[in-house]
PDB file of C-alpha atoms in Angstrom:
ATOM      1  CA  MET A   1     241.608 177.249 -55.506  1.00  0.00           C
ATOM      2  CA  ARG A   2     244.032 180.048 -55.403  1.00  0.00           C
ATOM      3  CA  ILE A   3     242.850 182.849 -53.574  1.00  0.00           C
ATOM      4  CA  ASN A   4     243.121 185.952 -55.442  1.00  0.00           C
ATOM      5  CA  GLY A   5     243.795 188.994 -52.950  1.00  0.00           C
ATOM      6  CA  ARG A   6     242.744 191.528 -55.550  1.00  0.00           C
ATOM      7  CA  LEU A   7     239.509 189.881 -56.292  1.00  0.00           C
ATOM      8  CA  VAL A   8     238.603 189.754 -52.394  1.00  0.00           C
ATOM      9  CA  PHE A   9     239.244 193.149 -52.467  1.00  0.00           C
ATOM     10  CA  PHE A  10     237.088 193.836 -55.283  1.00  0.00           C
ATOM     11  CA  THR A  11     234.684 191.872 -53.312  1.00  0.00           C
ATOM     12  CA  PHE A  12     234.366 194.093 -50.362  1.00  0.00           C
ATOM     13  CA  ILE A  13     234.139 196.970 -52.744  1.00  0.00           C
ATOM     14  CA  LEU A  14     230.886 195.363 -54.281  1.00  0.00           C
ATOM     15  CA  VAL A  15     229.625 194.849 -50.679  1.00  0.00           C
ATOM     16  CA  ALA A  16     230.299 198.296 -49.976  1.00  0.00           C
ATOM     17  CA  LEU A  17     228.583 199.869 -53.148  1.00  0.00           C
ATOM     18  CA  ALA A  18     225.722 197.444 -52.187  1.00  0.00           C
ATOM     19  CA  THR A  19     225.080 198.620 -48.725  1.00  0.00           C
ATOM     20  CA  ALA A  20     225.466 202.326 -49.392  1.00  0.00           C
ATOM     21  CA  CYS A  21     223.166 202.067 -52.227  1.00  0.00           C
ATOM     22  CA  LYS A  22     220.537 200.413 -49.589  1.00  0.00           C
ATOM     23  CA  TYR A  23     221.546 203.027 -47.198  1.00  0.00           C
ATOM     24  CA  PHE A  24     220.788 206.085 -49.099  1.00  0.00           C
ATOM     25  CA  PHE A  25     218.158 204.783 -51.843  1.00  0.00           C
ATOM     26  CA  GLY A  26     216.279 202.224 -49.780  1.00  0.00           C
ATOM     27  CA  PRO A  27     214.193 204.755 -47.300  1.00  0.00           C
ATOM     28  CA  ASP A  28     213.327 206.706 -50.367  1.00  0.00           C
ATOM     29  CA  LEU A  29     210.006 205.064 -52.003  1.00  0.00           C
ATOM     30  CA  SER A  30     210.721 206.292 -55.571  1.00  0.00           C
ATOM     31  CA  TRP A  31     214.111 205.215 -55.339  1.00  0.00           C
ATOM     32  CA  SER A  32     213.858 201.877 -53.664  1.00  0.00           C
ATOM     33  CA  GLY A  33     215.047 199.032 -55.998  1.00  0.00           C
ATOM     34  CA  PHE A  34     217.859 201.348 -57.160  1.00  0.00           C
ATOM     35  CA  SER A  35     220.886 198.790 -55.840  1.00  0.00           C
ATOM     36  CA  PRO A  36     223.891 197.463 -57.430  1.00  0.00           C
ATOM     37  CA  VAL A  37     223.139 193.677 -57.033  1.00  0.00           C
ATOM     38  CA  ILE A  38     221.445 192.188 -59.677  1.00  0.00           C
ATOM     39  CA  ALA A  39     223.984 193.960 -61.810  1.00  0.00           C
ATOM     40  CA  ILE A  40     226.749 192.237 -59.304  1.00  0.00           C
ATOM     41  CA  ALA A  41     225.286 188.920 -60.154  1.00  0.00           C
ATOM     42  CA  LEU A  42     225.066 189.143 -63.610  1.00  0.00           C
ATOM     43  CA  PHE A  43     228.545 190.503 -63.797  1.00  0.00           C
ATOM     44  CA  ALA A  44     229.632 187.035 -61.600  1.00  0.00           C
ATOM     45  CA  GLY A  45     227.803 184.922 -64.274  1.00  0.00           C
ATOM     46  CA  PHE A  46     229.875 186.685 -67.521  1.00  0.00           C
ATOM     47  CA  ILE A  47     233.177 186.810 -65.949  1.00  0.00           C
ATOM     48  CA  LEU A  48     234.020 184.545 -62.681  1.00  0.00           C
ATOM     49  CA  LYS A  49     234.574 180.644 -64.034  1.00  0.00           C
ATOM     50  CA  GLN A  50     234.677 179.130 -60.865  1.00  0.00           C
ATOM     51  CA  LYS A  51     230.487 178.613 -60.592  1.00  0.00           C
ATOM     52  CA  ASP A  52     230.482 178.637 -57.513  1.00  0.00           C
ATOM     53  CA  TYR A  53     232.287 181.790 -56.631  1.00  0.00           C
ATOM     54  CA  SER A  54     230.248 183.201 -58.941  1.00  0.00           C
ATOM     55  CA  PHE A  55     226.823 182.404 -56.771  1.00  0.00           C
ATOM     56  CA  LEU A  56     229.158 183.425 -53.836  1.00  0.00           C
ATOM     57  CA  MET A  57     229.484 187.030 -54.721  1.00  0.00           C
ATOM     58  CA  PRO A  58     226.482 188.521 -55.264  1.00  0.00           C
ATOM     59  CA  LEU A  59     224.959 186.764 -52.276  1.00  0.00           C
ATOM     60  CA  LEU A  60     227.838 188.122 -49.940  1.00  0.00           C
ATOM     61  CA  ALA A  61     226.685 191.270 -51.249  1.00  0.00           C
ATOM     62  CA  LEU A  62     223.178 191.000 -50.464  1.00  0.00           C
ATOM     63  CA  PHE A  63     223.716 189.346 -47.233  1.00  0.00           C
ATOM     64  CA  ILE A  64     226.337 191.541 -45.565  1.00  0.00           C
ATOM     65  CA  SER A  65     224.311 194.730 -46.811  1.00  0.00           C
ATOM     66  CA  ASP A  66     221.351 193.281 -44.876  1.00  0.00           C
ATOM     67  CA  VAL A  67     223.312 192.476 -41.876  1.00  0.00           C
ATOM     68  CA  VAL A  68     224.340 195.930 -41.841  1.00  0.00           C
ATOM     69  CA  ILE A  69     220.905 197.333 -42.683  1.00  0.00           C
ATOM     70  CA  GLN A  70     219.704 194.981 -39.842  1.00  0.00           C
ATOM     71  CA  PHE A  71     222.403 196.737 -37.352  1.00  0.00           C
ATOM     72  CA  LEU A  72     221.447 200.045 -38.115  1.00  0.00           C
ATOM     73  CA  TYR A  73     217.418 199.109 -37.648  1.00  0.00           C
ATOM     74  CA  SER A  74     218.205 197.452 -34.161  1.00  0.00           C
ATOM     75  CA  GLN A  75     220.176 200.628 -33.804  1.00  0.00           C
ATOM     76  CA  ASN A  76     217.046 202.891 -34.619  1.00  0.00           C
ATOM     77  CA  LEU A  77     219.064 204.363 -37.193  1.00  0.00           C
ATOM     78  CA  PHE A  78     217.058 202.948 -40.227  1.00  0.00           C
ATOM     79  CA  PRO A  79     213.853 202.993 -40.827  1.00  0.00           C
ATOM     80  CA  TYR A  80     213.231 199.344 -42.189  1.00  0.00           C
ATOM     81  CA  SER A  81     214.671 195.923 -41.147  1.00  0.00           C
ATOM     82  CA  GLY A  82     217.260 194.060 -43.402  1.00  0.00           C
ATOM     83  CA  PHE A  83     215.880 190.688 -42.529  1.00  0.00           C
ATOM     84  CA  TYR A  84     211.921 190.116 -43.352  1.00  0.00           C
ATOM     85  CA  ALA A  85     210.193 186.742 -43.808  1.00  0.00           C
ATOM     86  CA  GLY A  86     210.503 185.187 -47.159  1.00  0.00           C
ATOM     87  CA  GLN A  87     213.771 186.982 -47.892  1.00  0.00           C
ATOM     88  CA  TRP A  88     215.507 183.723 -48.669  1.00  0.00           C
ATOM     89  CA  ILE A  89     213.257 183.662 -51.904  1.00  0.00           C
ATOM     90  CA  ASN A  90     214.837 187.160 -53.105  1.00  0.00           C
ATOM     91  CA  TYR A  91     218.190 185.579 -52.364  1.00  0.00           C
ATOM     92  CA  LEU A  92     217.549 182.495 -54.543  1.00  0.00           C
ATOM     93  CA  LEU A  93     215.588 184.600 -57.624  1.00  0.00           C
ATOM     94  CA  LEU A  94     218.788 186.721 -57.296  1.00  0.00           C
ATOM     95  CA  MET A  95     220.873 183.582 -58.657  1.00  0.00           C
ATOM     96  CA  SER A  96     218.722 183.821 -62.123  1.00  0.00           C
ATOM     97  CA  ALA A  97     220.846 186.633 -62.954  1.00  0.00           C
ATOM     98  CA  VAL A  98     224.026 184.774 -62.375  1.00  0.00           C
ATOM     99  CA  LEU A  99     222.161 182.126 -64.569  1.00  0.00           C
ATOM    100  CA  ILE A 100     221.533 184.389 -67.224  1.00  0.00           C
ATOM    101  CA  GLY A 101     225.080 185.920 -67.147  1.00  0.00           C
ATOM    102  CA  TRP A 102     226.664 182.412 -67.476  1.00  0.00           C
ATOM    103  CA  TRP A 103     224.328 181.975 -70.498  1.00  0.00           C
ATOM    104  CA  LEU A 104     225.258 184.901 -72.140  1.00  0.00           C
ATOM    105  CA  LYS A 105     228.695 184.859 -71.772  1.00  0.00           C
ATOM    106  CA  GLY A 106     228.719 188.602 -72.187  1.00  0.00           C
ATOM    107  CA  ARG A 107     231.739 189.031 -74.551  1.00  0.00           C
ATOM    108  CA  SER A 108     230.077 191.989 -76.377  1.00  0.00           C
ATOM    109  CA  ASN A 109     228.269 194.900 -75.678  1.00  0.00           C
ATOM    110  CA  THR A 110     225.032 193.769 -77.306  1.00  0.00           C
ATOM    111  CA  ARG A 111     225.193 190.419 -74.738  1.00  0.00           C
ATOM    112  CA  LEU A 112     226.041 192.814 -71.948  1.00  0.00           C
ATOM    113  CA  LEU A 113     222.967 195.298 -72.808  1.00  0.00           C
ATOM    114  CA  ILE A 114     220.933 191.945 -73.138  1.00  0.00           C
ATOM    115  CA  GLY A 115     221.882 190.629 -70.012  1.00  0.00           C
ATOM    116  CA  ALA A 116     221.254 194.328 -68.209  1.00  0.00           C
ATOM    117  CA  MET A 117     217.757 194.205 -70.201  1.00  0.00           C
ATOM    118  CA  ALA A 118     217.026 190.570 -68.745  1.00  0.00           C
ATOM    119  CA  ALA A 119     218.442 190.058 -65.482  1.00  0.00           C
ATOM    120  CA  PRO A 120     215.897 192.890 -63.974  1.00  0.00           C
ATOM    121  CA  THR A 121     212.975 191.827 -65.884  1.00  0.00           C
ATOM    122  CA  VAL A 122     213.220 188.012 -65.048  1.00  0.00           C
ATOM    123  CA  PHE A 123     213.985 188.785 -61.363  1.00  0.00           C
ATOM    124  CA  PHE A 124     210.658 191.316 -61.498  1.00  0.00           C
ATOM    125  CA  LEU A 125     208.404 188.538 -62.930  1.00  0.00           C
ATOM    126  CA  LEU A 126     209.535 185.899 -60.575  1.00  0.00           C
ATOM    127  CA  SER A 127     209.609 187.858 -57.566  1.00  0.00           C
ATOM    128  CA  ASN A 128     206.352 189.742 -58.195  1.00  0.00           C
ATOM    129  CA  PHE A 129     205.013 186.407 -58.855  1.00  0.00           C
ATOM    130  CA  SER A 130     205.895 184.961 -55.637  1.00  0.00           C
ATOM    131  CA  VAL A 131     204.548 187.498 -53.885  1.00  0.00           C
ATOM    132  CA  TRP A 132     201.409 186.891 -55.370  1.00  0.00           C
ATOM    133  CA  LEU A 133     201.654 183.371 -55.076  1.00  0.00           C
ATOM    134  CA  GLY A 134     202.442 184.073 -51.222  1.00  0.00           C
ATOM    135  CA  GLN A 135     199.834 183.397 -48.437  1.00  0.00           C
ATOM    136  CA  HIS A 136     200.214 186.687 -46.778  1.00  0.00           C
ATOM    137  CA  THR A 137     199.320 188.719 -49.967  1.00  0.00           C
ATOM    138  CA  MET A 138     196.787 191.610 -50.160  1.00  0.00           C
ATOM    139  CA  TYR A 139     196.488 190.364 -53.995  1.00  0.00           C
ATOM    140  CA  SER A 140     193.400 188.384 -55.242  1.00  0.00           C
ATOM    141  CA  LYS A 141     194.322 184.753 -55.959  1.00  0.00           C
ATOM    142  CA  ASP A 142     193.230 185.448 -59.872  1.00  0.00           C
ATOM    143  CA  PHE A 143     194.641 186.781 -63.280  1.00  0.00           C
ATOM    144  CA  SER A 144     193.451 190.505 -62.093  1.00  0.00           C
ATOM    145  CA  GLY A 145     195.487 189.862 -58.977  1.00  0.00           C
ATOM    146  CA  LEU A 146     198.839 189.149 -60.388  1.00  0.00           C
ATOM    147  CA  MET A 147     198.198 191.770 -62.635  1.00  0.00           C
ATOM    148  CA  THR A 148     197.590 194.149 -60.073  1.00  0.00           C
ATOM    149  CA  CYS A 149     200.565 192.600 -58.136  1.00  0.00           C
ATOM    150  CA  TYR A 150     202.675 193.319 -61.063  1.00  0.00           C
ATOM    151  CA  ALA A 151     201.483 196.869 -61.615  1.00  0.00           C
ATOM    152  CA  ALA A 152     202.555 196.964 -58.030  1.00  0.00           C
ATOM    153  CA  GLY A 153     205.955 196.372 -58.446  1.00  0.00           C
ATOM    154  CA  LEU A 154     206.821 198.352 -61.792  1.00  0.00           C
ATOM    155  CA  PRO A 155     208.165 201.512 -59.732  1.00  0.00           C
ATOM    156  CA  PHE A 156     211.188 198.982 -58.315  1.00  0.00           C
ATOM    157  CA  TYR A 157     211.136 197.602 -61.928  1.00  0.00           C
ATOM    158  CA  LYS A 158     212.185 200.688 -63.433  1.00  0.00           C
ATOM    159  CA  ASN A 159     214.740 201.198 -60.728  1.00  0.00           C
ATOM    160  CA  ALA A 160     216.245 197.808 -61.088  1.00  0.00           C
ATOM    161  CA  LEU A 161     216.687 198.396 -64.979  1.00  0.00           C
ATOM    162  CA  ILE A 162     218.273 201.187 -64.367  1.00  0.00           C
ATOM    163  CA  ALA A 163     220.535 200.858 -61.500  1.00  0.00           C
ATOM    164  CA  THR A 164     221.692 197.482 -63.605  1.00  0.00           C
ATOM    165  CA  VAL A 165     222.487 199.496 -66.759  1.00  0.00           C
ATOM    166  CA  VAL A 166     224.311 201.988 -65.063  1.00  0.00           C
ATOM    167  CA  PHE A 167     225.984 199.515 -62.594  1.00  0.00           C
ATOM    168  CA  LEU A 168     227.014 196.699 -64.503  1.00  0.00           C
ATOM    169  CA  PRO A 169     229.717 199.035 -66.797  1.00  0.00           C
ATOM    170  CA  VAL A 170     230.951 200.726 -63.590  1.00  0.00           C
ATOM    171  CA  ILE A 171     231.636 196.879 -62.092  1.00  0.00           C
ATOM    172  CA  LEU A 172     233.023 196.268 -65.190  1.00  0.00           C
ATOM    173  CA  PHE A 173     235.512 198.773 -65.447  1.00  0.00           C
ATOM    174  CA  PHE A 174     236.567 198.427 -62.129  1.00  0.00           C
ATOM    175  CA  TYR A 175     236.852 194.691 -61.984  1.00  0.00           C
ATOM    176  CA  ASN A 176     239.164 195.337 -65.203  1.00  0.00           C
ATOM    177  CA  TYR A 177     241.030 198.211 -63.200  1.00  0.00           C
ATOM    178  CA  ILE A 178     241.620 196.352 -59.774  1.00  0.00           C
ATOM    179  CA  VAL A 179     242.000 192.794 -60.578  1.00  0.00           C
ATOM    180  CA  LYS A 180     243.517 193.024 -64.018  1.00  0.00           C
ATOM    181  CA  GLN A 181     245.070 196.003 -63.614  1.00  0.00           C
ATOM    182  CA  ARG A 182     243.743 197.362 -66.911  1.00  0.00           C
ATOM    183  CA  ALA A 183     241.723 200.287 -67.261  1.00  0.00           C
ATOM    184  CA  VAL A 184     239.135 198.991 -70.034  1.00  0.00           C
ATOM    185  CA  LEU A 185     235.612 198.787 -70.276  1.00  0.00           C
ATOM    186  CA  LYS A 186     235.189 195.246 -71.638  1.00  0.00           C
ATOM    187  CA  LEU A 187     235.215 191.529 -70.493  1.00  0.00           C
ATOM    188  CA  ALA A 188     238.586 190.125 -70.557  1.00  0.00           C
TER     189      ALA A 188
END
């Protein structure tokens, strides 16, 4: 596989974007979940032909941003840790957005919008289910507890949904501008 320098540069931009969003929005609970990571995963599934790289791009963005946040936390420059118990589940669940991108292959604005709505929704449903299912959860192990868990996650879901709708076209534009050297807002 030939390494595309522009694609590598673009990936570094995505990592920087994910890190900046975590840094600026993460500490404020009302903005928590506003991150480009789901949009990055969905985009990777839409556009990248090499399936292994389509998984690697969002994982790199998430992991490197977590490393930076962990470093800042260790220096008392950030209010919470970049790594936590059970985090690997969120990494795994993020891959559902890549799979949605593969499935939709967003060649139209309608498919882009469907993906932008479906990916954060699937992530919300699966991640909150895993929280409810977890051993160290405060939610009762019945339907009521599950619904309480989902209700508690709604602000994060709202922010993830808005972020995906906002960041997906931005990522698409910059991909075309940097990698394809065209200033267009469509999948090439």
